[in-house]
XYZ file of C-alpha atoms in Angstrom:
615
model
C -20.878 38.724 2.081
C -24.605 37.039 1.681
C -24.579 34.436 4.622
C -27.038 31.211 4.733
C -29.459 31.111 6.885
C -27.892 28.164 9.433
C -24.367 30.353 9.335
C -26.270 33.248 10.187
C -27.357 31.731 12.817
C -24.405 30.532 14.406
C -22.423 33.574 13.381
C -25.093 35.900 15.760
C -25.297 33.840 18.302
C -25.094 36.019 21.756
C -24.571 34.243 24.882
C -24.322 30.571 26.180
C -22.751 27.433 25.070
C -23.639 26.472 21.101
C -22.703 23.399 19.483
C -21.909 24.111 15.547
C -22.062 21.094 13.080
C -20.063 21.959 10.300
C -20.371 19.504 7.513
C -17.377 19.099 4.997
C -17.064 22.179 2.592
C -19.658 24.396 4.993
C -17.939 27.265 5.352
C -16.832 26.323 9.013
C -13.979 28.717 8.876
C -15.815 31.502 7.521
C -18.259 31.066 10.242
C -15.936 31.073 13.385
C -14.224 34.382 11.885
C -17.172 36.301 11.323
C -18.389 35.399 14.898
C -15.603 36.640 16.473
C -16.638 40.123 14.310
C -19.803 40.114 14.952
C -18.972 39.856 18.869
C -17.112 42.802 18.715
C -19.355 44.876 16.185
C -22.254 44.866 18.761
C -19.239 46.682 21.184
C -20.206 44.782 24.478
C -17.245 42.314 24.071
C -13.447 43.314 24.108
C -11.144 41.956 21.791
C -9.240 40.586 24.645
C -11.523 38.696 26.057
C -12.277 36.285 23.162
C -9.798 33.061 22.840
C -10.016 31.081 19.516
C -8.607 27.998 19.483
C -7.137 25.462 16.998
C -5.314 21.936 16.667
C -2.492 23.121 14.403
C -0.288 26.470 14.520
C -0.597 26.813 10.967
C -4.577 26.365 11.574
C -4.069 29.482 14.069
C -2.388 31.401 11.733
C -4.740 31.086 9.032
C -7.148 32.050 11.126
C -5.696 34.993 12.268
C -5.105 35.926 9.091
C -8.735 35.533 7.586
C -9.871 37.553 10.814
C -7.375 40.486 10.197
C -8.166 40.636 6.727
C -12.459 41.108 7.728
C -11.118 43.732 10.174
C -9.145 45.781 7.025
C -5.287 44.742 8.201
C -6.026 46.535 11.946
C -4.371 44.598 14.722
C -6.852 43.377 17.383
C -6.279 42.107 20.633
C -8.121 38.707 20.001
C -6.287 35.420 21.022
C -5.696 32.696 18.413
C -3.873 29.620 19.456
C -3.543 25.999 19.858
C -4.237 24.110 22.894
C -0.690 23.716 23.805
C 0.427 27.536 22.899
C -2.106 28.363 25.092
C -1.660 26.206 28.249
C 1.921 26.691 27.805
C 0.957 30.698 28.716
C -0.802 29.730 31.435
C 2.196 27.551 32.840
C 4.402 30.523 31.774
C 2.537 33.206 34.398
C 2.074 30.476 36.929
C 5.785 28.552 37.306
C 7.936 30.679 35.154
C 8.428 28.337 32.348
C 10.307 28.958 29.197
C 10.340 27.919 25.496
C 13.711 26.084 26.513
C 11.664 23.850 29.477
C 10.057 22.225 26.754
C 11.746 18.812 25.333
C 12.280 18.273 22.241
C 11.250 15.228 20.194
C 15.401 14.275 20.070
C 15.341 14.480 23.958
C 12.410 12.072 24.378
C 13.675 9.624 21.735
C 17.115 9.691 23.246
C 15.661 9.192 27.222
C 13.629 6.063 25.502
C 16.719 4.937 23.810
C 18.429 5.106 27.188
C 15.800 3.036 28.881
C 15.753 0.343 26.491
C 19.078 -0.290 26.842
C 18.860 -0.669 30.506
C 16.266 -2.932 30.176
C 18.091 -4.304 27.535
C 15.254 -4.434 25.150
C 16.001 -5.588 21.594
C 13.784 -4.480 18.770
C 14.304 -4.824 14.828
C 12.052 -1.524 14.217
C 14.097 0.601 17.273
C 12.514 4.067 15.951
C 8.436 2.860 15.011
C 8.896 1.112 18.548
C 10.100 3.965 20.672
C 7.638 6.162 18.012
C 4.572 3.715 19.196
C 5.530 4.066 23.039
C 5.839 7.618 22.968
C 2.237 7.501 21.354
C 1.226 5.347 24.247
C 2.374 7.825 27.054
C 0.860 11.021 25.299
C -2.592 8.763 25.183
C -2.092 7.833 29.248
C -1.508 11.151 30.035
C -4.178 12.348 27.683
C -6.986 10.755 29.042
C -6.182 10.933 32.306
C -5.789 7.362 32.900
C -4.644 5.073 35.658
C -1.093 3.337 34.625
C -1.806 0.372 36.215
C -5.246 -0.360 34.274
C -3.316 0.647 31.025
C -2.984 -2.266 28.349
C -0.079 -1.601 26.240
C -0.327 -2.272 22.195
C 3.249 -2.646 21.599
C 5.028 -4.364 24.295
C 4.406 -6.492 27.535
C 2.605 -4.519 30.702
C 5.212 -4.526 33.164
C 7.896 -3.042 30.335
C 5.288 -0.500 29.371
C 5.083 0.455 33.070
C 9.162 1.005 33.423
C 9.525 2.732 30.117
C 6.707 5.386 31.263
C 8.211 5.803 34.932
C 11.639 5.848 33.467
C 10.734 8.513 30.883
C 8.880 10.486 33.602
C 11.863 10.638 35.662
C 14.600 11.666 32.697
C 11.932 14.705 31.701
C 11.796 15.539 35.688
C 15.621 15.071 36.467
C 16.316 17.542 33.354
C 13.707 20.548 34.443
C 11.784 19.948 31.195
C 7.806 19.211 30.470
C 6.669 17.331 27.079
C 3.645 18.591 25.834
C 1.401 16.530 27.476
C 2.702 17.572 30.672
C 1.725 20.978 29.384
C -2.205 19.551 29.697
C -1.738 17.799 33.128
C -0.238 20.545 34.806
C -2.669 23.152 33.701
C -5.340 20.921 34.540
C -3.843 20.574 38.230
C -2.832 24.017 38.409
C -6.913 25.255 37.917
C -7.860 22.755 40.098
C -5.889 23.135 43.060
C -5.511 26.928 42.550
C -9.210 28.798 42.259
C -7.695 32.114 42.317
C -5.658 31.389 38.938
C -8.635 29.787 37.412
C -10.634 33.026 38.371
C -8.533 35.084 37.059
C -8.019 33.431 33.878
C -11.831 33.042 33.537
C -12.367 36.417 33.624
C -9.552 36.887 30.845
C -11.313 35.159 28.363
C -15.317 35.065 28.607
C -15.933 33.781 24.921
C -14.105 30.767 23.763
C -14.399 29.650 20.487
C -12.359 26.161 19.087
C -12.311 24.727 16.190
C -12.612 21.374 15.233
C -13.732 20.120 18.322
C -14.026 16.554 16.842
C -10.426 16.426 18.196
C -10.213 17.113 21.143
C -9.095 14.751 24.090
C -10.384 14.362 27.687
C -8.077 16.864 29.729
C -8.431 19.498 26.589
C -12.086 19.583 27.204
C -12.242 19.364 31.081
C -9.687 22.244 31.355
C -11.753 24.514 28.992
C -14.703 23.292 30.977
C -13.321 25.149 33.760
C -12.240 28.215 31.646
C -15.444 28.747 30.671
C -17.009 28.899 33.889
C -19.425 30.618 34.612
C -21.154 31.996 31.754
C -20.026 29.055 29.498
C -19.458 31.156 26.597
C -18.299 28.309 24.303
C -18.602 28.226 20.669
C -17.709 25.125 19.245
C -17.477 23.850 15.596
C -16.930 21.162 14.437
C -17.805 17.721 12.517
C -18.426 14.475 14.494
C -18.349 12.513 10.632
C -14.692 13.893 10.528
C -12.791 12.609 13.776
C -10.108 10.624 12.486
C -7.708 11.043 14.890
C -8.448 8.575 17.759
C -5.290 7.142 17.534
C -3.869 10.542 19.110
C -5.986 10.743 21.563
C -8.867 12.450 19.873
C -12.786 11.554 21.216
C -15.560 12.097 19.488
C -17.523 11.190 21.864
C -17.157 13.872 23.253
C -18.340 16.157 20.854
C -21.253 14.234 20.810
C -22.146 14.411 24.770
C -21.508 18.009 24.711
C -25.479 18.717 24.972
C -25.601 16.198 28.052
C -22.769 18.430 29.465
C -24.910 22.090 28.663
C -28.785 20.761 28.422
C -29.425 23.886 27.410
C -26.942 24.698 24.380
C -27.973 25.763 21.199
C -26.902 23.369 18.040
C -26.692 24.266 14.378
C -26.252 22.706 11.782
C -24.329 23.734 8.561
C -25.216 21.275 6.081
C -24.780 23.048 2.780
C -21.693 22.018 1.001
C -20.003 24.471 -1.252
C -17.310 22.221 -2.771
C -18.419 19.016 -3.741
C -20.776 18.377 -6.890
C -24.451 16.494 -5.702
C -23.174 12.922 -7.229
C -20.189 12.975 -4.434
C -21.847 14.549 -1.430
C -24.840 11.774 -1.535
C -22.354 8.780 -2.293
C -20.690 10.699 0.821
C -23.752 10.477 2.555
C -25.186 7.311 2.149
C -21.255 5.800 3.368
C -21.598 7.831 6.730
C -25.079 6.810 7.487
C -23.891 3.749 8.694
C -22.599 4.672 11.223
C -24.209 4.408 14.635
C -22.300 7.213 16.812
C -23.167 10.121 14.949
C -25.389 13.552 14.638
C -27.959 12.699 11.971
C -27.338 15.206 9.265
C -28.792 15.524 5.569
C -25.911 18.043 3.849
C -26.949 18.996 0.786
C -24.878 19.893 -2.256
C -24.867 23.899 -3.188
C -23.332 22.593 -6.969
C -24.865 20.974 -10.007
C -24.798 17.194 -10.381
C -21.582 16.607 -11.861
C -20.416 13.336 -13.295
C -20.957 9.971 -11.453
C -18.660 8.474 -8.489
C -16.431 6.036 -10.879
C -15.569 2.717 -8.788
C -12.910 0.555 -11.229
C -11.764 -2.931 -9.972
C -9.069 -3.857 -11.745
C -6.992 -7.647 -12.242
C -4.047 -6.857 -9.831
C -2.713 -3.563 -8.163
C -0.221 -3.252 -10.655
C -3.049 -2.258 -13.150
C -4.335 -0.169 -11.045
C -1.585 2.075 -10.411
C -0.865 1.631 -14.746
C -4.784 2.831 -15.376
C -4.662 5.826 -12.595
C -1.212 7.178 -14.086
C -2.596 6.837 -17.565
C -5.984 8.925 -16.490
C -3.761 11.302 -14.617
C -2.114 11.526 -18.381
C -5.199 11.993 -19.825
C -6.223 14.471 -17.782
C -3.329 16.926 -18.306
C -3.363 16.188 -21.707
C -7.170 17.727 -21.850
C -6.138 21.049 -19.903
C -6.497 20.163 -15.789
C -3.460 21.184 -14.095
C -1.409 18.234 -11.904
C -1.805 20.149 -8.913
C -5.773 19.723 -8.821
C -5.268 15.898 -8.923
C -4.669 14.016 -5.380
C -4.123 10.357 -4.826
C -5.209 9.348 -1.800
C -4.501 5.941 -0.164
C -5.116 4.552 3.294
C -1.524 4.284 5.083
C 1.949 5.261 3.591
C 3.231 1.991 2.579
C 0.692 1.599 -0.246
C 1.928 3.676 -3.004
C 4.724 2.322 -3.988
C 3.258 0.441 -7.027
C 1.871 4.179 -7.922
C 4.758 6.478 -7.566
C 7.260 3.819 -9.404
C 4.766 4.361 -12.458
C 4.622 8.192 -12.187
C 8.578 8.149 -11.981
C 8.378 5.595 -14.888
C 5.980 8.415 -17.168
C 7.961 11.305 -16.031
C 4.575 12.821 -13.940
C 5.689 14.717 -11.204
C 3.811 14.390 -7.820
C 4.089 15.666 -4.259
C 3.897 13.976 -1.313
C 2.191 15.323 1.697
C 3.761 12.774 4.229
C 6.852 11.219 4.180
C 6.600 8.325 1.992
C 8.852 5.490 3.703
C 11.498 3.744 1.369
C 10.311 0.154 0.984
C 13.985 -1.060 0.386
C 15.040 0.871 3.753
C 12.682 -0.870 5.495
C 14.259 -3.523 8.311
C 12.644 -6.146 6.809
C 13.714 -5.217 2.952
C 17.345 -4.997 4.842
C 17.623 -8.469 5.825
C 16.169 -9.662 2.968
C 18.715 -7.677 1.049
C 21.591 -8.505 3.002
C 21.101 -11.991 2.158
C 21.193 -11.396 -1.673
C 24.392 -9.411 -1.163
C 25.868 -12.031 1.121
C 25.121 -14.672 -1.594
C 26.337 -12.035 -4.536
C 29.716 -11.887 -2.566
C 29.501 -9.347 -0.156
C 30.220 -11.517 3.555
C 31.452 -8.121 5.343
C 30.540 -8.107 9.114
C 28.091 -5.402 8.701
C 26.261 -7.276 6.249
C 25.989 -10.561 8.121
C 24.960 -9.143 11.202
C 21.647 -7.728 9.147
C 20.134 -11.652 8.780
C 22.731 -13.685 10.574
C 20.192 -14.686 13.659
C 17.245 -13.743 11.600
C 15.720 -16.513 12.003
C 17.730 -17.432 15.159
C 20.687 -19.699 14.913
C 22.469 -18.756 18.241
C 25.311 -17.352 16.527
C 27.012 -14.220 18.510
C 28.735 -11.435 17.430
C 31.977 -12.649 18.802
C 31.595 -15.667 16.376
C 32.623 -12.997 13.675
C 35.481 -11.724 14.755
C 36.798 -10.483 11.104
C 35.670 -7.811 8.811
C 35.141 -10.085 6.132
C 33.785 -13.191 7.526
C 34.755 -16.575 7.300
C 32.469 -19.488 7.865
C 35.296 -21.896 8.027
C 36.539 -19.618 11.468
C 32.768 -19.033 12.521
C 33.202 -23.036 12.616
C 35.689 -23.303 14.287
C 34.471 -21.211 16.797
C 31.584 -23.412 17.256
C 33.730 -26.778 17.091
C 32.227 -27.974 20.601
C 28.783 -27.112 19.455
C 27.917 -29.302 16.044
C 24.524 -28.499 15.790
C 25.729 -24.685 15.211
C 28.109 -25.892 12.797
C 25.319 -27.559 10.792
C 23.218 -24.535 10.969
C 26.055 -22.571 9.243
C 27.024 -25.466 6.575
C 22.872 -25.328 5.863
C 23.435 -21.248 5.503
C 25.844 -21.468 3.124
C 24.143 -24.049 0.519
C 21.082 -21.268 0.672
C 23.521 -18.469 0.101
C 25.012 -20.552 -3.178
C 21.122 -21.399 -3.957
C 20.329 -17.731 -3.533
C 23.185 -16.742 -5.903
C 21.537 -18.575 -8.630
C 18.510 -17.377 -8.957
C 16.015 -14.452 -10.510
C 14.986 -11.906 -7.725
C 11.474 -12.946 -6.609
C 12.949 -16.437 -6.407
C 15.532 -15.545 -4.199
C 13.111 -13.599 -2.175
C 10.683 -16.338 -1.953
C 13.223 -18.817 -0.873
C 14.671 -16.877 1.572
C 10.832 -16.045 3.299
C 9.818 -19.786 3.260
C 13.093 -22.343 2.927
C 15.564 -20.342 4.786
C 12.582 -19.272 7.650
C 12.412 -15.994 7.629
C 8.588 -15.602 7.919
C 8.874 -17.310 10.536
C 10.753 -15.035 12.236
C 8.627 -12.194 11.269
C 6.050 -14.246 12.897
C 7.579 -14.612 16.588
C 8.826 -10.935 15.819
C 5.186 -10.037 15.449
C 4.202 -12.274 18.788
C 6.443 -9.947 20.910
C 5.335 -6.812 19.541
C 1.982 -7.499 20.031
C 1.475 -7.357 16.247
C -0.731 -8.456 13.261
C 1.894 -10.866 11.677
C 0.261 -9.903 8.407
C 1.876 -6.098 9.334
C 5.127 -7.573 8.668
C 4.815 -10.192 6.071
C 3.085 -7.576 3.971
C 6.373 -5.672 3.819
C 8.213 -8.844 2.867
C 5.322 -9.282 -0.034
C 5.579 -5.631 -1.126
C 9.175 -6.304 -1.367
C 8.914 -9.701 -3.334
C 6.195 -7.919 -5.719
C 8.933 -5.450 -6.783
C 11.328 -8.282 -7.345
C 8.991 -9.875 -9.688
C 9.733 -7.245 -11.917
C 12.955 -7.927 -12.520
C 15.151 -10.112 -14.108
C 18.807 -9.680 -12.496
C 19.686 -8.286 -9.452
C 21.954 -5.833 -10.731
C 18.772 -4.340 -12.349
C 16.788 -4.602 -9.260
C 19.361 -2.964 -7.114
C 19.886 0.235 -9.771
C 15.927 0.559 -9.351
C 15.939 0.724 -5.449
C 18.642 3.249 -6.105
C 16.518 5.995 -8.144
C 13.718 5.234 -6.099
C 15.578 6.239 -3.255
C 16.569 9.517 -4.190
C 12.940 10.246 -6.193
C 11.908 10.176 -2.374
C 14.476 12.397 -0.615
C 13.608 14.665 -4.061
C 10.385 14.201 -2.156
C 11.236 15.084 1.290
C 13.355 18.322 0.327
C 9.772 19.512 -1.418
C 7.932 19.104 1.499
C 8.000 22.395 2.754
C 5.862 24.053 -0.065
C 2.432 23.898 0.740
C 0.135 21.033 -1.472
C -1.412 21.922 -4.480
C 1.584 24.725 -5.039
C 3.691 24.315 -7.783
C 2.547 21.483 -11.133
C 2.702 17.790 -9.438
C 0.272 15.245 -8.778
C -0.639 15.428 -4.934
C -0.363 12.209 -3.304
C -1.043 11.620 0.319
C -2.716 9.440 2.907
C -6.172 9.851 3.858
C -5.499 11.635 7.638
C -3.121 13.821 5.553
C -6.128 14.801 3.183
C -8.340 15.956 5.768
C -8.703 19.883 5.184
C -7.808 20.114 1.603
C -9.617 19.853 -1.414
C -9.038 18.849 -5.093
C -10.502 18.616 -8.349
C -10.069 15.258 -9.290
C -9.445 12.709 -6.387
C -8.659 9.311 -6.846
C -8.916 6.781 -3.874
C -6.797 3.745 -4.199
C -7.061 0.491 -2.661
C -10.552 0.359 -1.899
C -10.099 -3.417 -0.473
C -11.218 -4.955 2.929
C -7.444 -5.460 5.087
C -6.860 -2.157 3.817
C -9.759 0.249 4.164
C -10.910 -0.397 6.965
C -7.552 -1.543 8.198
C -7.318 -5.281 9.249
C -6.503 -3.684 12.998
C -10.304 -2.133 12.938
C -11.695 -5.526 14.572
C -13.867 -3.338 17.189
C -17.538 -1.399 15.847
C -15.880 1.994 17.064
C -12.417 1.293 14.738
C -14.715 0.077 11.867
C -16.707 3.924 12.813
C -13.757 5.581 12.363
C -12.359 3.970 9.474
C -15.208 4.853 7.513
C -15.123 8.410 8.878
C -11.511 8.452 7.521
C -13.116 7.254 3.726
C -15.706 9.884 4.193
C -12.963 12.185 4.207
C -11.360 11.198 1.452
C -14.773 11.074 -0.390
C -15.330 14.876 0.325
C -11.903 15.975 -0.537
C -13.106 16.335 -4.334
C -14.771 19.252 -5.779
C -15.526 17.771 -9.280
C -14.081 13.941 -9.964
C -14.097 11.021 -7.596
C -12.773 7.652 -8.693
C -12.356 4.673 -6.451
C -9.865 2.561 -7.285
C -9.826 -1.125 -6.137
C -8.022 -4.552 -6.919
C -9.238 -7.586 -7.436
C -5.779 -9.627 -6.517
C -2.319 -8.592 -4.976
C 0.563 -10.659 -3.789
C -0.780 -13.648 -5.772
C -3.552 -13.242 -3.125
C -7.317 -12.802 -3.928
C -8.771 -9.295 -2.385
C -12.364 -8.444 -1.629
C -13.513 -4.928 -2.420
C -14.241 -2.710 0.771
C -17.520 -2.660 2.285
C -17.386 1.261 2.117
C -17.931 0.334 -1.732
C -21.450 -1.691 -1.208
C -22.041 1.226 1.436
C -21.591 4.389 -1.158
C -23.633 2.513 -3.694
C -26.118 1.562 -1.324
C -26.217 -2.061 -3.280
C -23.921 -4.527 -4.090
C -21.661 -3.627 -7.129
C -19.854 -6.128 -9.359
């Protein structure tokens, strides 16, 4: 195989710390593979002393793979593993741990679950919360960070504080380590314990990891150590492609690595073999401004191609029509479905999208788990309103909105299975103002019953109060209120497309089980099988397609309306940048000029990738 002249480079490399820039569709893979091979061609380095490592265990085993097919199928002794597979092995030799000391993610939701209820905290979104604090932990742990200097996103300090003790404690009083633990102890272990760390330095004396855009402080400071003291470390990566900061990841790290070893090597691979000229320099003149960042000029190893497309269309429901009609278009002129991808900036977005693609019969594939608007909290206390006004008073139901917004009604107040306001009433008699609040309830619930769907919505956001509630909600959580109230909207826009709610509710119905349709599917890999690929942008990163559309190109969306700080706006445009190079061939991006009867503004990244204003 003919190499360039940069992977060549890199690839022969002999001894010392290198830094490899890998730009999108480089050959990054190819590279790290064929340096392990050429390590052991020149017979001065045993197989067993080279460690490769990855993020992901599928990652790993793709490597592996590619390296065992260079070597002709023959088994060699050279390591390939995650972070955590790795550690874990370490822990495993040292302490005796086994696969069954590790928690499980049912374990740790179930010790949060446990905690909350002592401290008797009440939240409508129990799983995102505990989800969010679990996040939290991993990134305190992670970066090696004092508790007490820790600000917490989702919930006040001092609760923040008890949850993480509490947790710590439950993992402790049950013999088991999460995986984060897995990091902390192995840093601990090498530093309090020289004579492991020598002996595990002499196991492995090259260490090669990919995408080291990822990694997180206590990663890099324990293979710091490892690679003492020849510093045999080959990394690769792609500073323009960190767009994981949310878990932890740094780039900054990445880019102080040559602070860290003045005297490492860097190359750069900056010829891109998948993407046509016309998208790597729209690509390229997005990521340029950016501040933090390698400077790099990647140049396209392809023809021209046809122009980046950027469509603006009147509202977002034309712009999910016009994408599944060019989708249409497309198959009808010979490209297969699975060479198309819709991306899209977070999973709440394509609903418009996939209710047209279920409308035209297209089939798609999801890459995440696309969450069921209408199982949403928020949908189900909207919802349970309509079905309280349609008839249906049955305890379960009223609980859903009954103190949403808050009327200081308790759950001993509805004593029946179907419930009767005239009792509730009664057992409020000493307290009129309750009683009021009720009598006030049910003229909305007779209102309710009257009207078309996005009325009832409407009226049940603004006259009955519940954005409002979302609102104080949002307060507590340490929220954007606009988080929540978009859900209410999203909801409401799907309402305005009916006319009764008995047609409304038989749509939420097939749209439910077109997603768990979805979710059984999961397990093939993308791009397998004939379906539209549709996914968010972090679930792009890796893949590649044909024809990519990018929807919902609109400031509040990408970047996000929680990027307020420079190094958030950074990464949200390294997360577009990705998306930009997923395409081989066709890149549209797709924007709207209105949405919940609200004006948009196109993204900046739009201005950026034309390098002037565009109309």
């Amino acid at each position: 195989m003919a190499f360039n002249e940069a992977q060549q480079e890199a690839i022969s490399h002999k001894e010392g710390p290198i830094l490899v820039l890998a730009g999108p569709g480089s050959g990054k893979t190819t590279v790290l593979t064929e340096r392990v091979r050429a390590l052991l061609r020149d017979g001065c380095v045993r197989p067993e002393n080279i460690l490769v490592i990855t993020f992901t265990r599928a990652a790993a085993r793709e490597m592996q793979s590619r390296f065992e097919h260079l070597m002709d199928g023959k088994k060699v002794p050279v390591t390939f593993g995650t972070f955590h597979s790795i550690f874990f092995r370490i822990l495993k030799l040292a302490y005796g741990y086994e696969a069954g000391n590790i928690v499980r993610e049912e374990q740790r939701v179930r010790f949060l679950k446990e905690m909350m209820e002592k401290e008797e905290i009440e939240t409508e979104d129990e799983a995102d919360f505990i989800a969010s604090v679990l996040g939290e932990i991993s990134a305190v742990k992670g970066e090696m960070m004092d508790l007490s200097c820790y600000y917490s996103r989702n919930c006040p300090e001092e609760i923040f504080k008890r949850l993480y003790h509490g947790y710590e404690r439950r993992l402790r009083e049950e013999g088991l380590i999460d995986f984060d633990d897995m990091l902390v102890m192995c840093y601990e272990l090498f530093s309090q314990r020289k004579d492991i760390l020598s002996a595990w330095q002499r196991k492995y004396t090259y260490i090669l990891i990919d995408e080291f855009q990822d990694i997180n402080r206590i990663q890099y400071e324990i293979v710091r150590m490892m690679a003492l003291p020849e510093n045999n470390l080959f990394i690769v990566g792609d500073d323009d492609q960190s767009i994981y900061r949310f878990r932890g990841a740094r780039p900054e790290i990445m880019l102080g690595f040559e602070k860290d070893y003045p005297g490492a090597k860097r190359v750069l691979l900056n010829r891109n073999y998948r993407s046509t000229k016309t998208i790597v320099e729209a690509a390229g003149r997005l990521i340029v401004h950016n501040h933090t960042r390698f400077p790099k000029d990647i140049q396209s190893r392809k023809g021209m191609g046809p122009p980046v497309r950027t469509c603006f269309y009147p509202d977002a429901k034309d712009e999910a029509l016009a994408v599944v009609k060019e989708i249409m278009a497309y198959r009808d002129g010979g490209y297969a479905l699975s060479d198309i991808a819709v991306l899209y900036r977070t999973s709440l977005e394509p609903r418009l999208l996939v209710e047209r693609l279920m409308e035209y019969n297209i089939p798609f594939r999801t890459r995440d788990s696309l969450p069921n608007i209408y199982e949403h909290w928020i949908s189900r206390n909207i919802l349970a309103y309509i079905r309280a006004a349609l008839g249906n008073l049955e305890r379960g139901n009223v609980l859903e909105f009954i103190n949403r917004p808050k009327r200081y009604i308790s759950r001993d107040a509805l004593e029946t299975a179907v419930v009767s306001w005239e009792k509730v009433k009664s057992f409020y008699q000493d307290k009129e103002w309750i009683g009021e609040r009720i009598e006030q309830l049910e003229f909305d619930l007779r209102a309710i019953a009257e009207m078309k769907p996005a009325a009832a919505v409407n009226y049940i956001r603004k006259a009955v109060g519940y954005n409002d509630y979302l609102k104080e909600y949002a307060h507590f959580r340490r929220m954007k209120e606009e988080e929540l109230l978009e859900v209410a909207d999203q909801l409401q826009e799907s309402a305005a497309g009916f006319s009764g709610f008995e047609e409304w509710f038989a749509h939420m119905e097939e749209y439910g089980k077109e997603l768990e349709a979805q979710a059984r599917n999961q397990t093939e890999p993308m791009g397998k099988g004939d379906g539209v690929c549709l996914m968010t942008m972090h679930g792009s990163k890796g893949l590649e397609y044909g024809i990519v559309y990018i929807i919902d190109a609109n400031e509040g969306v990408t970047p996000h309306r929680k990027a307020v700080l420079e190094a958030d706006v950074e990464e949200e445009r390294r997360m577009f940048y990705v998306a930009m190079t997923r395409a081989r061939e066709r890149l549209c991006i797709c924007a709207a000029k209105e949405r919940y009867g609200k004006k948009l503004e196109p993204s900046r990244f739009i201005r950026e990738y034309y390098g002037k204003e565009k109309e």
